[in-house]
Every structure is written in C-alpha cells, then in structure tokens.
Amino acid sequence: MDKQRRKELIGEYKTRQPEMGVVSYVCTMTGEMFLSAAKDTKADVNSTLTKLESGFHPNKRLLELWKEYGRDGFVISTLETLEYEDGVEDYTQDLEVLRDELLVQNPGAKKVWR
C-alpha cells in the first residue's frame, strides 16, 4: 500500500462515525440481560464475543451462561443508539446515563462490565 492510500484510509477512519449506544446480551434460556455502554456497538460486540469465546470475560455470570448455552443461547442487539454530531467529543458519560436508564427500565438487568 502506498503512502497516499494509507493517509486516505487513516483519514477515513478518523472521521467515521460509528454507531454509539447500549448493547444488550440476553440469555434466551434464563432471560438474564446484560447491558453495555458502547462508543462503537460493532466493536463492543466483537470484543465481548472474543472474550466470551476465549473464556476470559470479566463478568463471571455472563461467562458462565455463555459456557453453558453458547452463542445460540443469546440474543445480542443494540437496544438504543445515541445520536451525535462530533466524532471527537467524548460521549462516555452520555452513554453511561443511557445504559443506567435502561437498567432502571429493565429490572434484573446487569452491566456487562463496570
């Protein structure tokens, strides 16, 4: 890859606006729900699945359910998205507030992590 093409790709990556929101992991066998505040929902799902499949996820209950029921035992979806305009600003607090509101709306739901 030449330097100009590399520069273009880096520029595109920096200006992209990934979907931000709250990702839900629901165990279909038990009904247990786990919520994650994500700056990039696709990356969050990919990261979580990698940790679960490798057996090294920090949420022990989620990992336990994953080991018992596997990928087919879960429904993974984006519950709500956060609309934003500036890709540079940090929206962590907004995402955590959104996740916490959804935790209140879904009694029994737990945070995926933190």
PDB file of C-alpha atoms in Angstrom:
ATOM      1  CA  MET A   1       0.000   0.000   0.000  1.00  0.00           C
ATOM      2  CA  ASP A   2       1.423   3.380  -0.944  1.00  0.00           C
ATOM      3  CA  LYS A   3       1.716   6.285   1.486  1.00  0.00           C
ATOM      4  CA  GLN A   4      -1.073   8.323  -0.110  1.00  0.00           C
ATOM      5  CA  ARG A   5      -3.576   5.467   0.116  1.00  0.00           C
ATOM      6  CA  ARG A   6      -2.555   4.822   3.710  1.00  0.00           C
ATOM      7  CA  LYS A   7      -3.131   8.512   4.537  1.00  0.00           C
ATOM      8  CA  GLU A   8      -6.582   8.365   2.944  1.00  0.00           C
ATOM      9  CA  LEU A   9      -7.557   5.282   4.931  1.00  0.00           C
ATOM     10  CA  ILE A  10      -6.349   6.810   8.199  1.00  0.00           C
ATOM     11  CA  GLY A  11      -8.307   9.989   7.431  1.00  0.00           C
ATOM     12  CA  GLU A  12     -11.460   7.992   6.691  1.00  0.00           C
ATOM     13  CA  TYR A  13     -11.061   6.053   9.929  1.00  0.00           C
ATOM     14  CA  LYS A  14     -10.617   9.215  11.989  1.00  0.00           C
ATOM     15  CA  THR A  15     -13.709  10.872  10.512  1.00  0.00           C
ATOM     16  CA  ARG A  16     -16.013   7.848  10.635  1.00  0.00           C
ATOM     17  CA  GLN A  17     -18.966   7.956  12.983  1.00  0.00           C
ATOM     18  CA  PRO A  18     -19.562   4.512  14.438  1.00  0.00           C
ATOM     19  CA  GLU A  19     -22.908   3.675  15.983  1.00  0.00           C
ATOM     20  CA  MET A  20     -22.881   4.551  19.690  1.00  0.00           C
ATOM     21  CA  GLY A  21     -25.413   3.072  22.045  1.00  0.00           C
ATOM     22  CA  VAL A  22     -26.343   0.392  24.529  1.00  0.00           C
ATOM     23  CA  VAL A  23     -25.796  -3.228  23.541  1.00  0.00           C
ATOM     24  CA  SER A  24     -27.940  -5.945  25.096  1.00  0.00           C
ATOM     25  CA  TYR A  25     -26.852  -9.555  25.637  1.00  0.00           C
ATOM     26  CA  VAL A  26     -29.872 -11.672  26.624  1.00  0.00           C
ATOM     27  CA  CYS A  27     -29.628 -15.334  27.576  1.00  0.00           C
ATOM     28  CA  THR A  28     -32.692 -16.915  25.976  1.00  0.00           C
ATOM     29  CA  MET A  29     -32.703 -19.844  28.393  1.00  0.00           C
ATOM     30  CA  THR A  30     -32.728 -17.811  31.620  1.00  0.00           C
ATOM     31  CA  GLY A  31     -33.929 -14.392  30.453  1.00  0.00           C
ATOM     32  CA  GLU A  32     -30.928 -12.722  32.093  1.00  0.00           C
ATOM     33  CA  MET A  33     -29.968  -9.443  30.431  1.00  0.00           C
ATOM     34  CA  PHE A  34     -26.593  -7.719  30.411  1.00  0.00           C
ATOM     35  CA  LEU A  35     -26.150  -4.153  29.113  1.00  0.00           C
ATOM     36  CA  SER A  36     -23.051  -2.455  27.779  1.00  0.00           C
ATOM     37  CA  ALA A  37     -22.496   1.254  27.002  1.00  0.00           C
ATOM     38  CA  ALA A  38     -20.597   1.271  23.701  1.00  0.00           C
ATOM     39  CA  LYS A  39     -18.806   4.024  21.786  1.00  0.00           C
ATOM     40  CA  ASP A  40     -18.803   1.625  18.826  1.00  0.00           C
ATOM     41  CA  THR A  41     -21.507  -1.027  19.068  1.00  0.00           C
ATOM     42  CA  LYS A  42     -19.981  -3.342  16.441  1.00  0.00           C
ATOM     43  CA  ALA A  43     -16.557  -3.213  18.109  1.00  0.00           C
ATOM     44  CA  ASP A  44     -18.160  -3.777  21.524  1.00  0.00           C
ATOM     45  CA  VAL A  45     -19.971  -6.892  20.324  1.00  0.00           C
ATOM     46  CA  ASN A  46     -16.832  -8.195  18.615  1.00  0.00           C
ATOM     47  CA  SER A  47     -14.725  -7.609  21.732  1.00  0.00           C
ATOM     48  CA  THR A  48     -17.279  -9.193  24.054  1.00  0.00           C
ATOM     49  CA  LEU A  49     -17.715 -12.243  21.823  1.00  0.00           C
ATOM     50  CA  THR A  50     -13.950 -12.721  21.603  1.00  0.00           C
ATOM     51  CA  LYS A  51     -13.629 -12.599  25.399  1.00  0.00           C
ATOM     52  CA  LEU A  52     -16.541 -14.979  25.898  1.00  0.00           C
ATOM     53  CA  GLU A  53     -15.336 -17.459  23.293  1.00  0.00           C
ATOM     54  CA  SER A  54     -11.825 -17.434  24.735  1.00  0.00           C
ATOM     55  CA  GLY A  55     -13.212 -17.995  28.247  1.00  0.00           C
ATOM     56  CA  PHE A  56     -11.727 -14.809  29.707  1.00  0.00           C
ATOM     57  CA  HIS A  57     -14.579 -12.357  30.241  1.00  0.00           C
ATOM     58  CA  PRO A  58     -14.587 -10.238  33.442  1.00  0.00           C
ATOM     59  CA  ASN A  59     -18.334 -10.772  34.030  1.00  0.00           C
ATOM     60  CA  LYS A  60     -18.305 -14.227  35.580  1.00  0.00           C
ATOM     61  CA  ARG A  61     -22.078 -14.768  35.376  1.00  0.00           C
ATOM     62  CA  LEU A  62     -22.206 -13.844  31.691  1.00  0.00           C
ATOM     63  CA  LEU A  63     -19.244 -16.139  31.029  1.00  0.00           C
ATOM     64  CA  GLU A  64     -20.893 -18.961  32.979  1.00  0.00           C
ATOM     65  CA  LEU A  65     -24.078 -18.649  30.908  1.00  0.00           C
ATOM     66  CA  TRP A  66     -22.040 -18.486  27.705  1.00  0.00           C
ATOM     67  CA  LYS A  67     -20.182 -21.677  28.580  1.00  0.00           C
ATOM     68  CA  GLU A  68     -23.459 -23.442  29.331  1.00  0.00           C
ATOM     69  CA  TYR A  69     -25.612 -22.242  26.405  1.00  0.00           C
ATOM     70  CA  GLY A  70     -23.133 -20.977  23.799  1.00  0.00           C
ATOM     71  CA  ARG A  71     -23.672 -18.372  21.103  1.00  0.00           C
ATOM     72  CA  ASP A  72     -27.040 -19.832  20.101  1.00  0.00           C
ATOM     73  CA  GLY A  73     -28.321 -19.277  23.641  1.00  0.00           C
ATOM     74  CA  PHE A  74     -28.057 -15.486  23.352  1.00  0.00           C
ATOM     75  CA  VAL A  75     -29.781 -12.667  21.539  1.00  0.00           C
ATOM     76  CA  ILE A  76     -27.421  -9.743  21.001  1.00  0.00           C
ATOM     77  CA  SER A  77     -28.854  -6.408  19.896  1.00  0.00           C
ATOM     78  CA  THR A  78     -28.484  -2.658  20.143  1.00  0.00           C
ATOM     79  CA  LEU A  79     -31.255  -1.524  22.491  1.00  0.00           C
ATOM     80  CA  GLU A  80     -30.847   2.173  21.912  1.00  0.00           C
ATOM     81  CA  THR A  81     -28.486   4.385  19.936  1.00  0.00           C
ATOM     82  CA  LEU A  82     -27.029   7.746  20.880  1.00  0.00           C
ATOM     83  CA  GLU A  83     -27.258  10.392  18.173  1.00  0.00           C
ATOM     84  CA  TYR A  84     -24.202  12.621  17.953  1.00  0.00           C
ATOM     85  CA  GLU A  85     -22.546  15.032  15.540  1.00  0.00           C
ATOM     86  CA  ASP A  86     -18.959  15.431  16.712  1.00  0.00           C
ATOM     87  CA  GLY A  87     -16.803  12.308  16.430  1.00  0.00           C
ATOM     88  CA  VAL A  88     -14.073  13.900  18.555  1.00  0.00           C
ATOM     89  CA  GLU A  89     -16.055  14.671  21.715  1.00  0.00           C
ATOM     90  CA  ASP A  90     -16.124  12.043  24.476  1.00  0.00           C
ATOM     91  CA  TYR A  91     -19.652  10.679  24.931  1.00  0.00           C
ATOM     92  CA  THR A  92     -18.809   8.180  27.675  1.00  0.00           C
ATOM     93  CA  GLN A  93     -20.966   9.905  30.302  1.00  0.00           C
ATOM     94  CA  ASP A  94     -23.942  10.200  27.947  1.00  0.00           C
ATOM     95  CA  LEU A  95     -23.661   6.503  27.110  1.00  0.00           C
ATOM     96  CA  GLU A  96     -23.453   5.524  30.778  1.00  0.00           C
ATOM     97  CA  VAL A  97     -26.544   7.621  31.587  1.00  0.00           C
ATOM     98  CA  LEU A  98     -28.405   5.949  28.712  1.00  0.00           C
ATOM     99  CA  ARG A  99     -27.326   2.500  29.930  1.00  0.00           C
ATOM    100  CA  ASP A 100     -28.335   3.329  33.514  1.00  0.00           C
ATOM    101  CA  GLU A 101     -31.780   4.485  32.319  1.00  0.00           C
ATOM    102  CA  LEU A 102     -32.207   1.173  30.506  1.00  0.00           C
ATOM    103  CA  LEU A 103     -31.085  -0.708  33.617  1.00  0.00           C
ATOM    104  CA  VAL A 104     -33.915   1.007  35.513  1.00  0.00           C
ATOM    105  CA  GLN A 105     -36.405   0.188  32.737  1.00  0.00           C
ATOM    106  CA  ASN A 106     -35.315  -3.462  32.732  1.00  0.00           C
ATOM    107  CA  PRO A 107     -35.351  -4.688  36.345  1.00  0.00           C
ATOM    108  CA  GLY A 108     -32.918  -7.527  36.844  1.00  0.00           C
ATOM    109  CA  ALA A 109     -30.655  -6.402  34.000  1.00  0.00           C
ATOM    110  CA  LYS A 110     -26.979  -6.103  34.879  1.00  0.00           C
ATOM    111  CA  LYS A 111     -23.998  -4.232  33.489  1.00  0.00           C
ATOM    112  CA  VAL A 112     -21.721  -6.276  31.257  1.00  0.00           C
ATOM    113  CA  TRP A 113     -18.763  -4.648  32.947  1.00  0.00           C
ATOM    114  CA  ARG A 114     -18.117  -1.598  35.144  1.00  0.00           C
TER     115      ARG A 114
END
